[in-house]
Amino acid sequence: MGLLCCIKRELRNSIWLACIILLPAIFVVWLLRKVLRARRPPLEAGAKHVAFFHPYCDDGGGGERVLWTAIAALAERYPGHQISVYTGDTAADAEIFARVQQRFGLRVPDGVRLVRLRSRWLLDPSYYPLLTLLGQAVGSVLVALEALLRLLPDVYIDSMGYGFTLPVFRLLGGCRVGCYVHYPTISSDMLEAVSVGRAAFNNRAQFASVDALRWMKLAYYRLFAQLYGLVGRAAQVVMVNSSWTRAHVVAIWGGEGRVSTVFPPCDLERLQRLPADGPNGQRRPCVLSVGQFRPEKNHSLQLESFSRLLRDHPEETTDLRLVLVGGCRGAADQTRVNALKALANALGISERFELRVNVGYDELLELFSEALVGLHTMRDEHFGIGVVEMMAAGVVVVAHCSGGPLTDIVDTTEESRTGYLASSARQYAECMLAVLRADTGYLADLRARARKSCDRFGEKPFSDDFLRACRPLL
Ligand SMILES: *[C@@H]1O[C@H](CO)[C@@H](O)[C@H](O)[C@H]1NC(C)=O
Ligand SMILES: *[C@@H]1O[C@H](CO)[C@@H](O)[C@H](O)[C@H]1NC(C)=O
């Protein structure tokens, strides 16, 4: 009896305490929102302030193409809405917009505003040599606070993957909140890498070997994953750029119903306009591979598959050639290029093998229009834009049977085939042989289907999917 009373009293006290702290806090937040809303430039009735968090909007990568294509789609569909971008870039608006036009061929719609952030440096990972993830997370919350104070939007969309900014705008700003995720900040792969002691890029080598440190690092990652999982729940709409990202985001954020896969817009127009049957009505017996000379691309598997094909079917491959095209940056890449040449020698295929380093875009287009088969050998690639580009150009792909090529890109059902998938040298050789043996009509149909299937990675489907996914916010 006495115990129950005691518990009741304690409960009553803590409710009082909570009220004393909470009520003023709620009042302050309410006041803050009111003041910030009153400060905004007025819009027509029903129009909304939409703001994108993209602190590096003046870069020229895939993430920026997503941003500006999304903005163009929104502005067209909702002409009354005021669209703003939070950015730390300091160039003049006109300069930044001109670069968007030049890089992506996109006109930035009139009325788009850039809201400048002074605190962007807080996002720079080099300020956090230790506990980088946590440091950046706290930094991004501070940057988000600055953004919120400069402009309180009705709809907030993070397009750079700063998950910790989401609750700031949802709870403090009372906004509707969405995000576009290219890559989860922490994934189960990273947790696994630490727990098995593998030295990865973000896992300093000395950490991997010492048990106690590894345990601490794992605990830290787990804690961070919990926090990251929590903040992700603040988003009402989550867009992901691929099935790979989707699986990881759903695993950590849950709430599958609000997650939509929206493939980023790829620039495929010029490739899709190349003549499907090659420049002279016939493609050359050429196997093409395009990619950086990096170990994970597994170029040696390409050489082995090719040499196997030549060895097993000499009569059907009399003038077949293998051309590897790729960017070579720095000494490490050059070492790999030399190793590939040595391997080609050892396999006795150097007569049939060509390495072209750092070719220009026009030369690449020429190769795309001439080559018969395209090789891709990277395991577990998250997407595989290179595979899409070859398909768009009319090159018949033999891609690695994993990751994006398997889940998102290549269809190997016989009636609707758009390419081939393989994982061992023997399978690659068999698939290449199948292409060499296929008759012209079959290949023409396959090519046409493959090209058409790339439409889903274009600008129009991106815009449609983006608008559909964002509807609950707008
Ligand atoms: C999604 O983003 C990641 C990280 O930038 C990238 O590796 C992947 O290729 C992207 N997927 C698509 C479909 O572009
Ligand atoms: C390359 O492919 C072969 C055959 O599948 C595999 O054994 C090897 O581990 C791969 N190498 C890399 C770096 O992925």
Short mmCIF file of C-alpha atoms and ligand atoms in Angstrom, two decimals:
data_model
loop_
_atom_site.label_atom_id
_atom_site.label_comp_id
_atom_site.label_asym_id
_atom_site.label_seq_id
_atom_site.Cartn_x
_atom_site.Cartn_y
_atom_site.Cartn_z
CA MET A 1 0.00 0.00 0.00
CA GLY A 2 2.71 2.40 1.07
CA LEU A 3 4.77 1.51 -1.98
CA LEU A 4 1.90 2.28 -4.35
CA CYS A 5 1.40 5.68 -2.73
CA CYS A 6 5.07 6.37 -3.05
CA ILE A 7 5.04 5.50 -6.75
CA LYS A 8 1.98 7.66 -7.31
CA ARG A 9 3.63 10.59 -5.61
CA GLU A 10 6.79 10.19 -7.62
CA LEU A 11 4.77 9.98 -10.81
CA ARG A 12 2.83 13.11 -9.98
CA ASN A 13 6.06 14.94 -9.22
CA SER A 14 7.68 13.91 -12.46
CA ILE A 15 4.62 14.90 -14.47
CA TRP A 16 4.81 18.30 -12.84
CA LEU A 17 8.48 18.53 -13.59
CA ALA A 18 7.90 17.55 -17.21
CA CYS A 19 5.21 20.20 -17.55
CA ILE A 20 7.41 22.87 -16.06
CA ILE A 21 10.13 22.09 -18.59
CA LEU A 22 8.00 21.09 -21.57
CA LEU A 23 5.39 23.81 -21.64
CA PRO A 24 7.84 26.71 -21.92
CA ALA A 25 9.78 24.74 -24.55
CA ILE A 26 6.64 24.21 -26.59
CA PHE A 27 5.80 27.87 -26.20
CA VAL A 28 9.27 28.92 -27.38
CA VAL A 29 9.05 26.64 -30.43
CA TRP A 30 5.56 27.98 -31.20
CA LEU A 31 6.81 31.56 -30.93
CA LEU A 32 9.87 30.82 -33.05
CA ARG A 33 7.75 29.34 -35.82
CA LYS A 34 5.38 32.30 -35.70
CA VAL A 35 8.18 34.86 -35.94
CA LEU A 36 9.96 32.97 -38.71
CA ARG A 37 6.76 32.51 -40.72
CA ALA A 38 5.94 36.19 -40.42
CA ARG A 39 9.36 37.06 -41.83
CA ARG A 40 8.93 35.08 -45.05
CA PRO A 41 8.08 36.81 -48.31
CA PRO A 42 4.31 36.38 -48.80
CA LEU A 43 2.99 33.98 -51.48
CA GLU A 44 -0.35 33.56 -53.22
CA ALA A 45 -3.00 31.64 -51.31
CA GLY A 46 -2.28 27.92 -51.33
CA ALA A 47 1.31 28.32 -52.51
CA LYS A 48 4.07 26.84 -50.40
CA HIS A 49 7.68 27.48 -49.56
CA VAL A 50 9.68 24.44 -50.63
CA ALA A 51 13.35 24.30 -49.65
CA PHE A 52 16.06 21.85 -50.66
CA PHE A 53 19.05 21.25 -48.40
CA HIS A 54 21.94 20.97 -50.84
CA PRO A 55 24.94 22.81 -49.37
CA TYR A 56 27.16 21.96 -52.37
CA CYS A 57 24.68 22.80 -55.12
CA ASP A 58 27.38 24.25 -57.40
CA ASP A 59 29.06 20.85 -57.94
CA GLY A 60 28.62 18.93 -61.15
CA GLY A 61 27.90 15.39 -59.99
CA GLY A 62 24.95 13.04 -60.23
CA GLY A 63 23.50 14.40 -56.98
CA GLU A 64 23.34 17.89 -58.47
CA ARG A 65 21.66 16.60 -61.61
CA VAL A 66 19.01 15.09 -59.35
CA LEU A 67 18.59 18.39 -57.51
CA TRP A 68 18.16 20.62 -60.54
CA THR A 69 15.98 18.17 -62.46
CA ALA A 70 13.72 17.86 -59.42
CA ILE A 71 13.50 21.63 -59.11
CA ALA A 72 12.61 22.02 -62.79
CA ALA A 73 9.87 19.39 -62.42
CA LEU A 74 8.44 20.98 -59.27
CA ALA A 75 8.45 24.48 -60.74
CA GLU A 76 6.60 23.27 -63.81
CA ARG A 77 3.99 21.34 -61.86
CA TYR A 78 3.52 23.91 -59.05
CA PRO A 79 4.22 27.32 -60.58
CA GLY A 80 3.04 29.25 -57.50
CA HIS A 81 5.39 27.58 -55.03
CA GLN A 82 8.53 29.38 -53.95
CA ILE A 83 11.49 27.01 -54.36
CA SER A 84 14.68 27.70 -52.44
CA VAL A 85 17.99 25.93 -52.10
CA TYR A 86 20.12 26.14 -48.95
CA THR A 87 23.70 26.30 -50.08
CA GLY A 88 27.12 27.25 -48.81
CA ASP A 89 28.43 28.15 -52.27
CA THR A 90 29.41 31.76 -52.61
CA ALA A 91 29.34 32.36 -56.37
CA ALA A 92 26.64 34.71 -57.67
CA ASP A 93 23.23 33.15 -58.41
CA ALA A 94 23.54 33.88 -62.13
CA GLU A 95 26.93 32.18 -62.28
CA ILE A 96 25.70 29.07 -60.50
CA PHE A 97 22.61 28.89 -62.72
CA ALA A 98 24.73 29.29 -65.85
CA ARG A 99 26.88 26.37 -64.78
CA VAL A 100 23.76 24.23 -64.24
CA GLN A 101 22.72 25.02 -67.80
CA GLN A 102 26.15 24.22 -69.15
CA ARG A 103 26.69 21.00 -67.20
CA PHE A 104 23.26 19.47 -67.33
CA GLY A 105 21.50 21.35 -70.12
CA LEU A 106 18.85 22.40 -67.59
CA ARG A 107 17.42 25.90 -67.30
CA VAL A 108 16.90 26.89 -63.67
CA PRO A 109 13.30 28.12 -63.45
CA ASP A 110 12.70 31.80 -62.69
CA GLY A 111 12.12 32.61 -59.07
CA VAL A 112 14.35 29.90 -57.59
CA ARG A 113 16.19 31.42 -54.63
CA LEU A 114 19.50 30.46 -53.12
CA VAL A 115 19.64 30.80 -49.34
CA ARG A 116 23.27 31.16 -48.28
CA LEU A 117 24.64 29.26 -45.32
CA ARG A 118 27.73 30.58 -43.53
CA SER A 119 28.21 27.47 -41.44
CA ARG A 120 28.76 24.96 -44.23
CA TRP A 121 32.32 24.32 -43.08
CA LEU A 122 30.80 22.37 -40.18
CA LEU A 123 29.95 19.63 -42.67
CA ASP A 124 33.54 19.15 -43.79
CA PRO A 125 34.67 15.70 -42.62
CA SER A 126 38.29 16.84 -42.33
CA TYR A 127 37.33 18.80 -39.19
CA TYR A 128 36.44 15.52 -37.49
CA PRO A 129 39.47 13.23 -37.75
CA LEU A 130 38.01 11.17 -34.89
CA LEU A 131 34.35 10.08 -34.69
CA THR A 132 33.79 11.50 -38.14
CA LEU A 133 30.21 10.28 -38.52
CA LEU A 134 29.10 11.73 -35.21
CA GLY A 135 30.99 14.98 -35.75
CA GLN A 136 29.40 15.48 -39.14
CA ALA A 137 25.99 14.63 -37.74
CA VAL A 138 26.26 17.27 -35.02
CA GLY A 139 27.70 19.70 -37.57
CA SER A 140 24.77 19.11 -39.90
CA VAL A 141 22.28 19.82 -37.09
CA LEU A 142 23.96 23.20 -36.51
CA VAL A 143 23.94 23.98 -40.24
CA ALA A 144 20.27 22.99 -40.35
CA LEU A 145 19.55 25.39 -37.49
CA GLU A 146 21.15 28.21 -39.44
CA ALA A 147 19.10 27.23 -42.49
CA LEU A 148 15.90 27.16 -40.46
CA LEU A 149 16.55 30.60 -39.01
CA ARG A 150 17.26 32.04 -42.46
CA LEU A 151 14.12 30.59 -44.03
CA LEU A 152 11.43 28.43 -42.48
CA PRO A 153 9.87 26.45 -45.35
CA ASP A 154 6.58 24.57 -45.42
CA VAL A 155 8.22 21.63 -47.14
CA TYR A 156 11.81 20.59 -46.48
CA ILE A 157 13.70 18.17 -48.72
CA ASP A 158 17.22 17.00 -47.95
CA SER A 159 18.83 16.00 -51.22
CA MET A 160 22.38 15.38 -49.99
CA GLY A 161 21.85 12.69 -47.40
CA TYR A 162 22.18 14.74 -44.19
CA GLY A 163 19.68 12.65 -42.24
CA PHE A 164 20.22 14.47 -38.97
CA THR A 165 18.75 17.65 -40.43
CA LEU A 166 15.35 15.96 -40.86
CA PRO A 167 14.13 16.10 -37.23
CA VAL A 168 15.32 19.70 -36.95
CA PHE A 169 12.89 20.81 -39.61
CA ARG A 170 10.13 18.39 -38.60
CA LEU A 171 10.12 19.07 -34.85
CA LEU A 172 11.44 22.59 -34.56
CA GLY A 173 10.15 23.95 -37.85
CA GLY A 174 6.89 22.00 -38.06
CA CYS A 175 7.63 21.36 -41.77
CA ARG A 176 6.59 18.45 -43.90
CA VAL A 177 9.83 16.61 -44.49
CA GLY A 178 11.24 14.45 -47.27
CA CYS A 179 14.62 13.29 -48.45
CA TYR A 180 16.38 11.78 -51.45
CA VAL A 181 19.00 9.23 -50.42
CA HIS A 182 21.85 8.18 -52.71
CA TYR A 183 23.70 6.32 -50.04
CA PRO A 184 22.83 5.59 -46.41
CA THR A 185 25.25 7.30 -44.01
CA ILE A 186 25.79 4.01 -42.23
CA SER A 187 24.94 0.64 -43.67
CA SER A 188 24.90 -2.91 -42.42
CA ASP A 189 27.96 -3.51 -44.65
CA MET A 190 29.96 -1.04 -42.57
CA LEU A 191 28.87 -2.64 -39.30
CA GLU A 192 29.84 -6.01 -40.65
CA ALA A 193 33.21 -4.75 -41.87
CA VAL A 194 34.12 -3.64 -38.35
CA SER A 195 32.80 -6.71 -36.64
CA VAL A 196 34.89 -9.04 -38.81
CA GLY A 197 37.90 -6.75 -38.57
CA ARG A 198 38.24 -5.99 -42.27
CA ALA A 199 40.24 -2.87 -43.04
CA ALA A 200 37.94 -0.66 -45.06
CA PHE A 201 38.29 2.91 -46.26
CA ASN A 202 36.68 4.37 -43.14
CA ASN A 203 38.17 1.82 -40.83
CA ARG A 204 41.77 2.65 -40.06
CA ALA A 205 44.03 -0.34 -40.41
CA GLN A 206 45.32 -0.27 -36.83
CA PHE A 207 41.71 -0.35 -35.56
CA ALA A 208 40.97 -3.46 -37.47
CA SER A 209 43.63 -5.51 -35.74
CA VAL A 210 43.25 -4.52 -32.10
CA ASP A 211 40.37 -6.28 -30.41
CA ALA A 212 39.41 -3.76 -27.73
CA LEU A 213 39.48 -0.89 -30.15
CA ARG A 214 37.43 -2.90 -32.59
CA TRP A 215 34.86 -3.55 -29.91
CA MET A 216 34.66 0.16 -29.10
CA LYS A 217 34.39 1.07 -32.73
CA LEU A 218 31.62 -1.45 -33.21
CA ALA A 219 29.74 -0.08 -30.19
CA TYR A 220 30.14 3.41 -31.61
CA TYR A 221 28.84 2.32 -35.02
CA ARG A 222 25.90 0.52 -33.43
CA LEU A 223 25.03 3.57 -31.39
CA PHE A 224 25.33 5.76 -34.44
CA ALA A 225 23.17 3.37 -36.44
CA GLN A 226 20.50 3.59 -33.70
CA LEU A 227 20.59 7.39 -33.81
CA TYR A 228 20.55 7.46 -37.59
CA GLY A 229 17.61 5.06 -37.57
CA LEU A 230 15.78 7.36 -35.19
CA VAL A 231 16.29 10.56 -37.18
CA GLY A 232 15.21 8.83 -40.39
CA ARG A 233 11.79 8.33 -38.90
CA ALA A 234 11.26 12.09 -39.08
CA ALA A 235 10.93 11.89 -42.87
CA GLN A 236 7.40 11.55 -44.22
CA VAL A 237 8.66 10.78 -47.70
CA VAL A 238 11.87 8.94 -48.49
CA MET A 239 13.17 8.59 -52.03
CA VAL A 240 16.08 6.27 -52.81
CA ASN A 241 18.17 6.11 -55.97
CA SER A 242 18.28 2.31 -56.45
CA SER A 243 17.11 -1.03 -55.11
CA TRP A 244 20.42 -1.44 -53.29
CA THR A 245 19.98 1.83 -51.42
CA ARG A 246 16.34 0.96 -50.81
CA ALA A 247 17.19 -2.30 -49.08
CA HIS A 248 19.70 -0.58 -46.80
CA VAL A 249 17.48 2.39 -46.01
CA VAL A 250 14.50 0.16 -45.22
CA ALA A 251 16.70 -2.00 -42.98
CA ILE A 252 17.80 1.00 -40.95
CA TRP A 253 14.81 3.37 -41.16
CA GLY A 254 11.90 0.96 -41.45
CA GLY A 255 8.57 2.24 -42.74
CA GLU A 256 8.73 0.64 -46.15
CA GLY A 257 5.45 2.27 -47.19
CA ARG A 258 6.93 5.77 -47.37
CA VAL A 259 10.04 4.69 -49.33
CA SER A 260 9.95 5.07 -53.14
CA THR A 261 12.66 4.11 -55.58
CA VAL A 262 13.22 7.06 -57.89
CA PHE A 263 16.05 6.33 -60.35
CA PRO A 264 18.24 9.37 -60.89
CA PRO A 265 18.05 10.98 -64.32
CA CYS A 266 20.82 9.77 -66.61
CA ASP A 267 21.92 11.70 -69.65
CA LEU A 268 21.32 9.10 -72.35
CA GLU A 269 19.95 11.10 -75.25
CA ARG A 270 23.08 11.23 -77.36
CA LEU A 271 23.73 7.55 -76.76
CA GLN A 272 20.20 6.54 -77.69
CA ARG A 273 20.51 8.48 -80.93
CA LEU A 274 23.57 6.53 -82.13
CA PRO A 275 22.75 4.18 -85.03
CA ALA A 276 21.84 0.81 -83.50
CA ASP A 277 23.56 -1.24 -86.23
CA GLY A 278 26.80 0.67 -86.14
CA PRO A 279 27.99 3.48 -88.40
CA ASN A 280 28.10 1.34 -91.59
CA GLY A 281 25.13 -0.88 -90.92
CA GLN A 282 27.28 -3.41 -89.11
CA ARG A 283 29.03 -3.47 -85.78
CA ARG A 284 32.64 -4.56 -85.57
CA PRO A 285 33.71 -7.76 -83.82
CA CYS A 286 34.78 -5.82 -80.81
CA VAL A 287 34.27 -6.44 -77.11
CA LEU A 288 34.26 -3.18 -75.19
CA SER A 289 34.70 -2.43 -71.52
CA VAL A 290 34.46 1.06 -70.05
CA GLY A 291 35.40 1.93 -66.49
CA GLN A 292 37.97 3.32 -64.13
CA PHE A 293 41.02 1.15 -63.66
CA ARG A 294 40.15 0.24 -60.10
CA PRO A 295 40.57 -3.17 -58.46
CA GLU A 296 36.84 -3.66 -57.77
CA LYS A 297 36.11 -3.38 -61.50
CA ASN A 298 37.90 -6.71 -61.91
CA HIS A 299 39.42 -6.13 -65.34
CA SER A 300 41.49 -9.28 -65.01
CA LEU A 301 38.29 -11.32 -65.12
CA GLN A 302 37.57 -9.67 -68.48
CA LEU A 303 40.96 -10.69 -69.86
CA GLU A 304 40.53 -14.24 -68.59
CA SER A 305 37.03 -14.58 -70.04
CA PHE A 306 38.18 -13.20 -73.36
CA SER A 307 41.20 -15.48 -73.59
CA ARG A 308 39.03 -18.45 -72.67
CA LEU A 309 36.62 -17.58 -75.47
CA LEU A 310 39.46 -17.33 -78.00
CA ARG A 311 40.99 -20.58 -76.79
CA ASP A 312 37.73 -22.61 -76.84
CA HIS A 313 36.30 -21.20 -80.07
CA PRO A 314 39.16 -20.05 -82.29
CA GLU A 315 37.22 -20.43 -85.56
CA GLU A 316 34.33 -18.22 -84.41
CA THR A 317 36.52 -15.48 -83.02
CA THR A 318 39.09 -14.94 -85.75
CA ASP A 319 38.96 -11.14 -85.72
CA LEU A 320 37.45 -10.49 -82.32
CA ARG A 321 39.19 -7.80 -80.30
CA LEU A 322 38.97 -6.63 -76.70
CA VAL A 323 39.15 -2.90 -76.02
CA LEU A 324 39.40 -1.60 -72.47
CA VAL A 325 38.68 2.08 -72.05
CA GLY A 326 39.09 3.87 -68.78
CA GLY A 327 40.19 6.81 -66.74
CA CYS A 328 43.60 6.53 -65.21
CA ARG A 329 44.27 8.94 -62.36
CA GLY A 330 47.53 8.71 -60.56
CA ALA A 331 50.21 6.15 -59.98
CA ALA A 332 48.05 3.41 -58.44
CA ASP A 333 45.83 3.29 -61.52
CA GLN A 334 48.89 3.28 -63.78
CA THR A 335 50.30 0.30 -61.89
CA ARG A 336 47.08 -1.59 -62.51
CA VAL A 337 47.14 -0.69 -66.19
CA ASN A 338 50.65 -2.10 -66.47
CA ALA A 339 49.59 -5.24 -64.62
CA LEU A 340 46.76 -5.72 -67.11
CA LYS A 341 49.17 -5.44 -70.02
CA ALA A 342 51.39 -8.04 -68.39
CA LEU A 343 48.41 -10.32 -67.84
CA ALA A 344 47.37 -9.99 -71.50
CA ASN A 345 50.90 -11.02 -72.46
CA ALA A 346 50.83 -13.98 -70.15
CA LEU A 347 47.49 -15.11 -71.55
CA GLY A 348 48.84 -14.69 -75.06
CA ILE A 349 46.14 -12.26 -76.16
CA SER A 350 48.11 -9.02 -76.43
CA GLU A 351 47.71 -9.04 -80.23
CA ARG A 352 43.94 -8.92 -79.81
CA PHE A 353 43.86 -6.54 -76.89
CA GLU A 354 43.89 -2.77 -76.71
CA LEU A 355 44.03 -0.42 -73.75
CA ARG A 356 42.87 3.15 -74.21
CA VAL A 357 43.42 5.50 -71.33
CA ASN A 358 41.61 8.81 -70.78
CA VAL A 359 39.81 8.95 -74.14
CA GLY A 360 37.63 11.94 -75.03
CA TYR A 361 33.86 11.78 -75.22
CA ASP A 362 33.72 11.75 -79.04
CA GLU A 363 36.10 8.82 -79.25
CA LEU A 364 34.03 7.03 -76.63
CA LEU A 365 30.86 7.62 -78.66
CA GLU A 366 32.59 6.13 -81.69
CA LEU A 367 33.54 3.03 -79.72
CA PHE A 368 30.01 2.77 -78.35
CA SER A 369 28.58 2.87 -81.85
CA GLU A 370 30.98 0.24 -83.23
CA ALA A 371 31.31 -2.36 -80.48
CA LEU A 372 29.25 -5.51 -80.54
CA VAL A 373 29.55 -6.69 -76.94
CA GLY A 374 30.04 -4.75 -73.71
CA LEU A 375 31.64 -6.28 -70.64
CA HIS A 376 31.00 -5.37 -67.01
CA THR A 377 32.61 -7.45 -64.25
CA MET A 378 32.25 -5.53 -61.00
CA ARG A 379 30.63 -7.52 -58.21
CA ASP A 380 27.82 -5.89 -56.20
CA GLU A 381 27.90 -2.57 -57.98
CA HIS A 382 25.15 -0.47 -56.42
CA PHE A 383 23.79 0.57 -59.74
CA GLY A 384 25.95 0.48 -62.86
CA ILE A 385 25.47 3.60 -64.94
CA GLY A 386 28.14 2.22 -67.29
CA VAL A 387 25.93 -0.77 -68.10
CA VAL A 388 22.97 1.52 -68.79
CA GLU A 389 25.09 3.65 -71.09
CA MET A 390 26.20 0.66 -73.15
CA MET A 391 22.63 -0.58 -73.46
CA ALA A 392 21.44 2.88 -74.49
CA ALA A 393 24.15 2.94 -77.16
CA GLY A 394 23.10 -0.42 -78.57
CA VAL A 395 26.01 -2.47 -77.27
CA VAL A 396 24.88 -5.91 -76.07
CA VAL A 397 25.97 -6.16 -72.44
CA VAL A 398 27.32 -9.08 -70.49
CA ALA A 399 27.22 -7.76 -66.94
CA HIS A 400 28.04 -9.18 -63.53
CA CYS A 401 25.20 -11.19 -62.06
CA SER A 402 24.89 -9.16 -58.85
CA GLY A 403 24.00 -5.71 -57.55
CA GLY A 404 22.29 -3.15 -59.77
CA PRO A 405 22.73 -4.98 -63.10
CA LEU A 406 20.87 -7.95 -61.59
CA THR A 407 18.15 -6.13 -59.63
CA ASP A 408 17.55 -2.98 -61.66
CA ILE A 409 19.04 -3.06 -65.13
CA VAL A 410 19.39 -6.28 -67.15
CA ASP A 411 16.46 -8.56 -67.99
CA THR A 412 17.53 -12.10 -68.90
CA THR A 413 14.11 -13.68 -69.45
CA GLU A 414 14.41 -15.15 -72.93
CA GLU A 415 11.34 -13.41 -74.48
CA SER A 416 12.24 -9.99 -73.09
CA ARG A 417 16.01 -10.28 -72.87
CA THR A 418 17.94 -7.00 -72.75
CA GLY A 419 21.37 -8.45 -72.04
CA TYR A 420 23.33 -11.23 -70.36
CA LEU A 421 24.53 -11.83 -66.82
CA ALA A 422 27.55 -13.89 -65.79
CA SER A 423 29.87 -14.32 -62.85
CA SER A 424 32.68 -16.71 -63.81
CA ALA A 425 35.10 -16.59 -66.72
CA ARG A 426 33.38 -19.65 -68.20
CA GLN A 427 29.96 -17.97 -68.05
CA TYR A 428 31.29 -14.74 -69.52
CA ALA A 429 32.85 -16.67 -72.40
CA GLU A 430 29.58 -18.54 -73.00
CA CYS A 431 27.54 -15.33 -73.03
CA MET A 432 29.92 -13.61 -75.46
CA LEU A 433 29.75 -16.67 -77.68
CA ALA A 434 25.95 -16.54 -77.58
CA VAL A 435 26.08 -12.96 -78.88
CA LEU A 436 28.56 -13.89 -81.63
CA ARG A 437 26.38 -16.80 -82.72
CA ALA A 438 23.02 -14.98 -82.52
CA ASP A 439 21.47 -14.05 -85.86
CA THR A 440 21.07 -10.44 -86.91
CA GLY A 441 17.31 -10.26 -86.36
CA TYR A 442 17.57 -11.60 -82.82
CA LEU A 443 20.30 -9.12 -81.95
CA ALA A 444 18.39 -6.22 -83.49
CA ASP A 445 15.34 -7.05 -81.34
CA LEU A 446 17.46 -7.43 -78.24
CA ARG A 447 19.15 -4.10 -78.88
CA ALA A 448 15.87 -2.31 -79.48
CA ARG A 449 14.44 -3.69 -76.23
CA ALA A 450 17.58 -2.81 -74.29
CA ARG A 451 17.58 0.74 -75.61
CA LYS A 452 13.94 1.19 -74.84
CA SER A 453 14.38 -0.20 -71.33
CA CYS A 454 16.83 2.64 -70.65
CA ASP A 455 14.00 5.12 -71.00
CA ARG A 456 13.12 4.45 -67.40
CA PHE A 457 16.41 6.02 -66.36
CA GLY A 458 15.76 9.23 -68.27
CA GLU A 459 14.67 12.66 -67.17
CA LYS A 460 10.93 12.29 -67.77
CA PRO A 461 10.40 9.16 -65.63
CA PHE A 462 12.54 10.73 -62.92
CA SER A 463 10.38 13.86 -62.89
CA ASP A 464 7.14 11.85 -62.87
CA ASP A 465 8.31 9.53 -60.11
CA PHE A 466 9.72 12.36 -58.07
CA LEU A 467 6.46 14.33 -58.22
CA ARG A 468 4.41 11.24 -57.42
CA ALA A 469 6.60 10.38 -54.42
CA CYS A 470 6.48 13.97 -53.12
CA ARG A 471 2.73 14.38 -53.42
CA PRO A 472 2.11 13.72 -49.69
CA LEU A 473 4.37 16.69 -48.94
CA LEU A 474 2.82 19.15 -51.35
C1 LIG B 1 23.09 5.98 -56.00
O1 LIG B 1 24.08 6.71 -55.33
C2 LIG B 1 25.27 5.99 -55.07
C3 LIG B 1 26.17 6.88 -54.27
O2 LIG B 1 26.45 8.07 -54.94
C4 LIG B 1 25.91 5.53 -56.35
O3 LIG B 1 27.02 4.71 -56.06
C5 LIG B 1 24.90 4.76 -57.17
O4 LIG B 1 25.45 4.45 -58.42
C6 LIG B 1 23.65 5.58 -57.35
N1 LIG B 1 22.64 4.84 -58.06
C7 LIG B 1 22.16 5.24 -59.22
C8 LIG B 1 20.98 4.48 -59.72
O5 LIG B 1 22.63 6.19 -59.83
C1 LIG B 2 37.33 -11.14 -59.94
O1 LIG B 2 36.53 -12.22 -60.36
C2 LIG B 2 37.00 -13.51 -59.94
C3 LIG B 2 36.09 -14.55 -60.57
O2 LIG B 2 34.76 -14.35 -60.23
C4 LIG B 2 36.99 -13.57 -58.43
O3 LIG B 2 37.50 -14.81 -58.00
C5 LIG B 2 37.86 -12.44 -57.88
O4 LIG B 2 37.77 -12.43 -56.47
C6 LIG B 2 37.38 -11.10 -58.43
N1 LIG B 2 38.27 -10.05 -58.00
C7 LIG B 2 37.83 -8.91 -57.49
C8 LIG B 2 38.86 -7.91 -57.14
O5 LIG B 2 36.64 -8.67 -57.33
#
